CSV table of C-alpha atoms and ligand atoms in Angstrom, one decimal:
chain,number,residue,atom,x,y,z
G,163,MET,CA,10.0,82.5,-19.0
G,164,LYS,CA,10.2,82.3,-22.8
G,165,GLN,CA,10.0,86.0,-24.0
G,166,LEU,CA,8.6,87.0,-27.8
G,167,PHE,CA,8.9,90.8,-28.4
G,168,LEU,CA,7.0,91.5,-31.7
G,169,LYS,CA,6.0,94.5,-33.7
G,170,ASP,CA,2.5,95.3,-32.5
G,171,TYR,CA,-0.6,93.8,-31.3
G,172,ASP,CA,-1.4,92.2,-34.8
G,173,GLU,CA,1.7,90.4,-34.6
G,174,VAL,CA,1.2,89.3,-31.0
G,175,SER,CA,-2.0,87.8,-31.8
G,176,LYS,CA,-0.7,86.0,-35.0
G,177,VAL,CA,2.0,84.5,-33.2
G,178,ALA,CA,-0.2,83.4,-30.3
G,179,SER,CA,-2.6,81.9,-32.7
G,180,GLU,CA,0.2,80.0,-34.6
G,181,LEU,CA,1.3,78.7,-31.3
G,182,PHE,CA,-2.3,77.3,-30.1
G,183,ILE,CA,-2.7,75.9,-33.8
G,184,GLU,CA,0.5,74.0,-33.4
G,185,GLU,CA,-0.5,72.5,-29.9
G,186,ILE,CA,-3.9,71.7,-31.2
G,187,ASN,CA,-2.7,69.9,-34.3
G,188,ARG,CA,-0.1,68.1,-32.3
G,189,ASP,CA,-2.9,66.7,-30.0
G,190,PRO,CA,-6.3,67.4,-31.5
G,191,SER,CA,-8.0,66.6,-28.1
G,192,LEU,CA,-6.0,68.9,-25.7
G,193,THR,CA,-7.7,70.6,-22.9
G,194,ILE,CA,-7.4,74.3,-23.1
G,195,CYS,CA,-8.0,77.2,-20.7
G,196,PHE,CA,-9.4,80.5,-22.6
G,197,ALA,CA,-9.3,84.0,-21.1
G,198,THR,CA,-11.6,87.1,-21.8
G,199,GLY,CA,-10.8,90.8,-22.0
G,200,SER,CA,-9.9,93.0,-25.2
G,201,THR,CA,-6.2,91.4,-25.4
G,202,PRO,CA,-7.1,88.1,-26.9
G,203,GLU,CA,-9.9,89.2,-29.4
G,204,GLY,CA,-7.2,89.4,-32.0
G,205,LEU,CA,-6.0,85.9,-31.2
G,206,TYR,CA,-9.3,84.6,-31.3
G,207,LYS,CA,-9.9,86.3,-34.8
G,208,TYR,CA,-7.0,84.3,-36.2
G,209,LEU,CA,-8.1,81.0,-34.5
G,210,VAL,CA,-11.8,81.5,-36.3
G,211,GLU,CA,-9.9,82.2,-39.6
G,212,ALA,CA,-7.6,79.4,-39.4
G,213,ASN,CA,-10.6,77.0,-38.4
G,214,HIS,CA,-12.5,78.2,-41.4
G,215,ALA,CA,-9.4,77.6,-43.7
G,216,GLY,CA,-9.3,74.0,-42.5
G,217,GLU,CA,-5.9,74.8,-40.8
G,218,VAL,CA,-7.0,73.6,-37.3
G,219,SER,CA,-9.9,71.9,-36.0
G,220,PHE,CA,-11.7,72.2,-32.5
G,221,LYS,CA,-14.0,69.1,-32.8
G,222,GLU,CA,-12.3,67.1,-30.1
G,223,VAL,CA,-10.8,70.1,-28.2
G,224,LYS,CA,-12.2,70.5,-24.8
G,225,SER,CA,-12.0,74.0,-22.7
G,226,PHE,CA,-12.6,75.8,-19.6
G,227,ASN,CA,-12.3,79.5,-18.9
G,228,LEU,CA,-10.6,81.3,-16.4
G,229,ASP,CA,-13.2,83.5,-14.7
G,230,ASN,CA,-16.6,85.2,-14.7
G,231,TYR,CA,-18.4,88.0,-13.1
G,232,LEU,CA,-21.1,86.8,-10.5
G,233,GLY,CA,-24.9,87.7,-11.0
G,234,MET,CA,-25.1,88.4,-14.7
G,235,GLU,CA,-27.9,87.1,-16.8
G,236,ASP,CA,-27.1,84.4,-19.6
G,237,ASP,CA,-27.4,86.9,-22.4
G,238,ASP,CA,-25.9,89.8,-20.8
G,239,GLU,CA,-23.1,91.1,-23.0
G,240,ASN,CA,-20.6,91.3,-20.0
G,241,ASN,CA,-21.3,87.8,-19.1
G,242,TYR,CA,-17.8,86.1,-20.0
G,243,GLU,CA,-20.0,83.2,-21.7
G,244,THR,CA,-21.4,85.8,-24.1
G,245,TYR,CA,-17.9,87.1,-24.9
G,246,MET,CA,-16.6,83.6,-25.6
G,247,LYS,CA,-19.6,82.9,-27.9
G,248,GLU,CA,-19.4,86.1,-29.8
G,249,ASN,CA,-15.5,85.9,-30.1
G,250,LEU,CA,-14.9,82.2,-30.6
G,251,PHE,CA,-17.4,79.5,-29.9
G,252,ASP,CA,-20.2,80.5,-32.2
G,253,HIS,CA,-17.6,80.6,-35.0
G,254,ILE,CA,-15.7,77.6,-34.6
G,255,ASP,CA,-16.3,73.8,-35.1
G,256,MET,CA,-16.2,72.9,-31.3
G,257,PRO,CA,-19.2,71.1,-30.0
G,258,ARG,CA,-21.1,73.1,-27.1
G,259,GLU,CA,-20.8,70.1,-24.8
G,260,ASN,CA,-16.9,70.3,-25.0
G,261,TRP,CA,-16.7,74.0,-23.3
G,262,VAL,CA,-17.4,75.4,-19.7
G,263,VAL,CA,-17.3,79.0,-18.8
G,264,PRO,CA,-17.7,79.3,-15.2
G,265,ASN,CA,-21.7,80.0,-14.2
G,266,SER,CA,-22.3,83.7,-13.2
G,267,GLN,CA,-25.5,82.8,-11.3
G,268,PRO,CA,-24.7,79.4,-9.4
G,269,GLU,CA,-27.2,78.3,-7.0
G,270,ASP,CA,-24.6,77.4,-4.2
G,271,ILE,CA,-21.6,79.3,-5.1
G,272,GLU,CA,-19.2,77.5,-2.6
G,273,GLN,CA,-20.1,74.3,-4.1
G,274,TYR,CA,-19.9,75.4,-7.5
G,275,CYS,CA,-16.4,76.6,-6.6
G,276,ARG,CA,-15.4,72.9,-5.3
G,277,ASP,CA,-17.0,71.3,-8.4
G,278,TYR,CA,-15.3,73.4,-10.9
G,279,GLU,CA,-11.9,73.1,-9.2
G,280,GLU,CA,-12.4,69.2,-9.1
G,281,ARG,CA,-13.5,69.3,-12.9
G,282,LEU,CA,-10.0,71.3,-13.5
G,283,ILE,CA,-8.1,68.8,-11.7
G,284,LYS,CA,-9.8,65.9,-13.8
G,285,ALA,CA,-9.2,67.4,-16.9
G,286,ASP,CA,-5.4,68.7,-16.4
G,287,ILE,CA,-5.3,71.8,-18.5
G,288,ASP,CA,-2.9,71.4,-21.2
G,289,LEU,CA,-2.6,75.1,-22.6
G,290,LEU,CA,-3.8,78.0,-20.6
G,291,LEU,CA,-4.0,81.5,-21.8
G,292,LEU,CA,-3.5,84.6,-19.6
G,293,GLY,CA,-3.9,88.1,-19.9
G,294,VAL,CA,-3.1,90.6,-17.1
G,295,GLY,CA,-4.9,93.4,-15.0
G,296,GLU,CA,-3.1,96.9,-15.0
G,297,ASN,CA,-2.7,96.0,-11.2
G,298,GLY,CA,-1.2,92.7,-12.2
G,299,HIS,CA,-4.1,90.5,-11.6
G,300,ILE,CA,-4.5,87.2,-13.5
G,301,ALA,CA,-8.2,85.9,-13.9
G,302,PHE,CA,-9.7,87.9,-11.1
G,303,ASN,CA,-6.7,86.9,-8.6
G,304,GLU,CA,-6.4,90.5,-7.1
G,305,PRO,CA,-3.4,91.8,-5.3
G,306,ALA,CA,-3.4,90.7,-1.7
G,307,ASP,CA,-1.3,89.6,1.0
G,308,LYS,CA,-2.4,86.1,0.4
G,309,LEU,CA,-3.4,84.4,-2.9
G,310,TYR,CA,-6.2,81.7,-3.2
G,311,ALA,CA,-5.0,78.6,-4.5
G,312,HIS,CA,-8.3,77.1,-5.9
G,313,THR,CA,-11.3,78.3,-7.6
G,314,HIS,CA,-13.2,80.8,-5.4
G,315,VAL,CA,-15.4,84.0,-5.1
G,316,ALA,CA,-13.3,87.1,-5.6
G,317,HIS,CA,-14.1,90.8,-4.4
G,318,LEU,CA,-12.8,93.0,-7.4
G,319,THR,CA,-10.7,95.8,-6.2
G,320,ASP,CA,-11.6,99.5,-6.8
G,321,ASN,CA,-8.8,99.8,-9.6
G,322,THR,CA,-10.2,96.7,-11.5
G,323,ILE,CA,-14.0,98.3,-11.3
G,324,THR,CA,-12.7,101.4,-12.6
G,325,VAL,CA,-10.7,99.9,-15.5
G,326,ASN,CA,-13.3,97.5,-16.6
G,327,SER,CA,-16.2,100.1,-16.1
G,328,ARG,CA,-15.2,100.9,-20.1
G,329,PHE,CA,-17.2,97.9,-21.1
G,330,PHE,CA,-20.4,99.0,-18.8
G,331,GLU,CA,-22.7,102.2,-19.0
G,332,ASN,CA,-21.3,103.3,-15.8
G,333,GLU,CA,-19.1,102.3,-13.0
G,334,SER,CA,-22.0,101.3,-10.6
G,335,GLU,CA,-23.0,98.6,-13.2
G,336,VAL,CA,-19.7,96.7,-12.7
G,337,PRO,CA,-20.2,93.6,-10.6
G,338,THR,CA,-18.0,93.8,-7.2
G,339,LYS,CA,-17.8,89.9,-7.3
G,340,ALA,CA,-16.6,87.2,-9.7
G,341,ILE,CA,-15.9,83.6,-9.7
G,342,THR,CA,-12.1,82.8,-10.6
G,343,MET,CA,-9.8,80.2,-10.9
G,344,GLY,CA,-6.9,80.5,-8.2
G,345,MET,CA,-3.5,80.7,-8.6
G,346,GLY,CA,-3.0,77.0,-7.9
G,347,SER,CA,-5.5,76.2,-10.5
G,348,ILE,CA,-3.8,78.3,-13.0
G,349,LEU,CA,-0.1,77.3,-12.3
G,350,ARG,CA,-1.1,73.5,-12.5
G,351,ALA,CA,-1.6,74.1,-16.2
G,352,LYS,CA,1.3,72.4,-18.2
G,353,LYS,CA,1.6,75.2,-20.4
G,354,ILE,CA,0.9,79.1,-20.1
G,355,VAL,CA,0.8,81.6,-23.0
G,356,LEU,CA,0.8,85.2,-21.3
G,357,LEU,CA,-0.2,88.0,-23.6
G,358,ILE,CA,0.3,91.7,-22.4
G,359,THR,CA,-0.5,94.3,-25.3
G,360,GLY,CA,-1.3,98.2,-25.3
G,361,GLU,CA,0.0,101.4,-23.9
G,362,LYS,CA,-1.7,101.0,-20.9
G,363,LYS,CA,0.0,97.9,-19.8
G,364,ARG,CA,3.6,99.3,-20.1
G,365,ALA,CA,3.9,99.6,-16.3
G,366,THR,CA,2.7,96.2,-15.7
G,367,LEU,CA,5.0,94.5,-18.2
G,368,ASN,CA,8.1,96.3,-17.1
G,369,LYS,CA,7.3,95.9,-13.5
G,370,LEU,CA,7.0,91.7,-14.3
G,371,LEU,CA,10.2,91.9,-16.4
G,372,LYS,CA,12.2,93.8,-14.0
G,373,GLU,CA,11.1,92.2,-10.6
G,374,PRO,CA,11.4,88.3,-10.7
G,375,PHE,CA,10.0,88.0,-7.4
G,376,LEU,CA,6.9,85.8,-6.3
G,377,ASN,CA,4.8,89.0,-5.3
G,378,PRO,CA,1.3,88.4,-3.9
G,379,GLN,CA,0.6,91.8,-4.5
G,380,PHE,CA,1.4,91.4,-8.1
G,381,PRO,CA,-0.2,88.1,-9.1
G,382,VAL,CA,1.2,87.9,-12.5
G,383,SER,CA,4.5,87.9,-11.2
G,384,PHE,CA,4.0,84.1,-10.2
G,385,VAL,CA,4.5,83.4,-13.8
G,386,TRP,CA,8.1,83.3,-12.9
G,387,GLY,CA,7.6,80.1,-10.7
G,388,HIS,CA,6.3,78.2,-13.5
G,389,ARG,CA,8.3,75.9,-15.8
G,390,ASP,CA,6.6,76.6,-19.3
G,391,VAL,CA,5.5,80.0,-19.8
G,392,THR,CA,5.7,81.8,-23.1
G,393,LEU,CA,5.2,85.8,-22.8
G,394,ILE,CA,4.3,87.3,-26.1
G,395,THR,CA,4.3,91.2,-26.1
G,396,GLU,CA,5.1,94.2,-28.1
G,397,LYS,CA,8.7,95.4,-28.1
G,398,ASN,CA,7.9,99.2,-27.9
G,399,LEU,CA,6.5,98.5,-24.6
G,400,VAL,CA,9.7,97.6,-23.2
G,401,ASP,CA,11.2,100.8,-21.2
C,52,GLP,C1,-10.2,91.1,-16.8
C,52,GLP,C2,-10.1,89.4,-16.8
C,52,GLP,C3,-8.7,89.2,-16.8
C,52,GLP,C4,-7.9,90.0,-18.0
C,52,GLP,C5,-8.3,91.2,-17.7
C,52,GLP,C6,-7.4,92.2,-18.8
C,52,GLP,O1,-10.4,91.7,-15.6
C,52,GLP,N1,-10.8,89.0,-15.4
C,52,GLP,O2,-8.7,87.8,-17.0
C,52,GLP,O3,-6.7,89.5,-18.2
C,52,GLP,O4,-9.5,91.7,-17.6
C,52,GLP,O5,-8.2,92.6,-19.7
C,52,GLP,P1,-7.6,93.6,-21.0
C,52,GLP,O6,-7.3,92.4,-21.9
C,52,GLP,O7,-9.2,93.9,-21.5
C,52,GLP,O8,-6.9,94.4,-20.6
């Protein structure tokens, strides 16, 4: 795993954006998988700026997203589609038909998961962005004895509900279920960029660095089994 230890959150965001811009300029029609959460907000800000400055174009880029809560209205601020529009899609030159965020209210969820996985396989993700939950989850693959390979319905752990409640009015409003790409869907990507920032992720980062095992109780550890992962993080978080 390539590891970049940088000064602070802003530098992590800037360097990550440079990496994305370089990849897109090398292949303007590549397929990306985006992530949500507070971690990539800085990266998206830099991508928007670069797009406006003419340094990169998203006209031919196609994208998927890792996950979404289930049961959210289209315009709900916690729907990950809203997040992606507000942070990126509404501000760049990417055509609407080129991006997909998992539907928060599909009619037949099991069929939707199968179709999403099929689309991912066909699209063959070139570049995939990952953040991590404090408990080591990636997308919504929560710690468990066995991890799902494919896109599926995930039941959020109490820890994730508590941590994510900061975006809701209270904890009881956080959905208990989500649709998420599975570990196989993620690890099939040709290149993965993992961002870990903020004091709250100190223990998560150090566990990842000090325990190079594939541990299903710590899903992010599976990046150790991928051939092209770049971890970009803050150097002061390393113990
Ligand atoms: C959510 C998302 C994850 C994300 C994680 C961390 O649970 N499903 O994809 O990585 O939050 O979010 P943050 O960057 O806000 O810490």
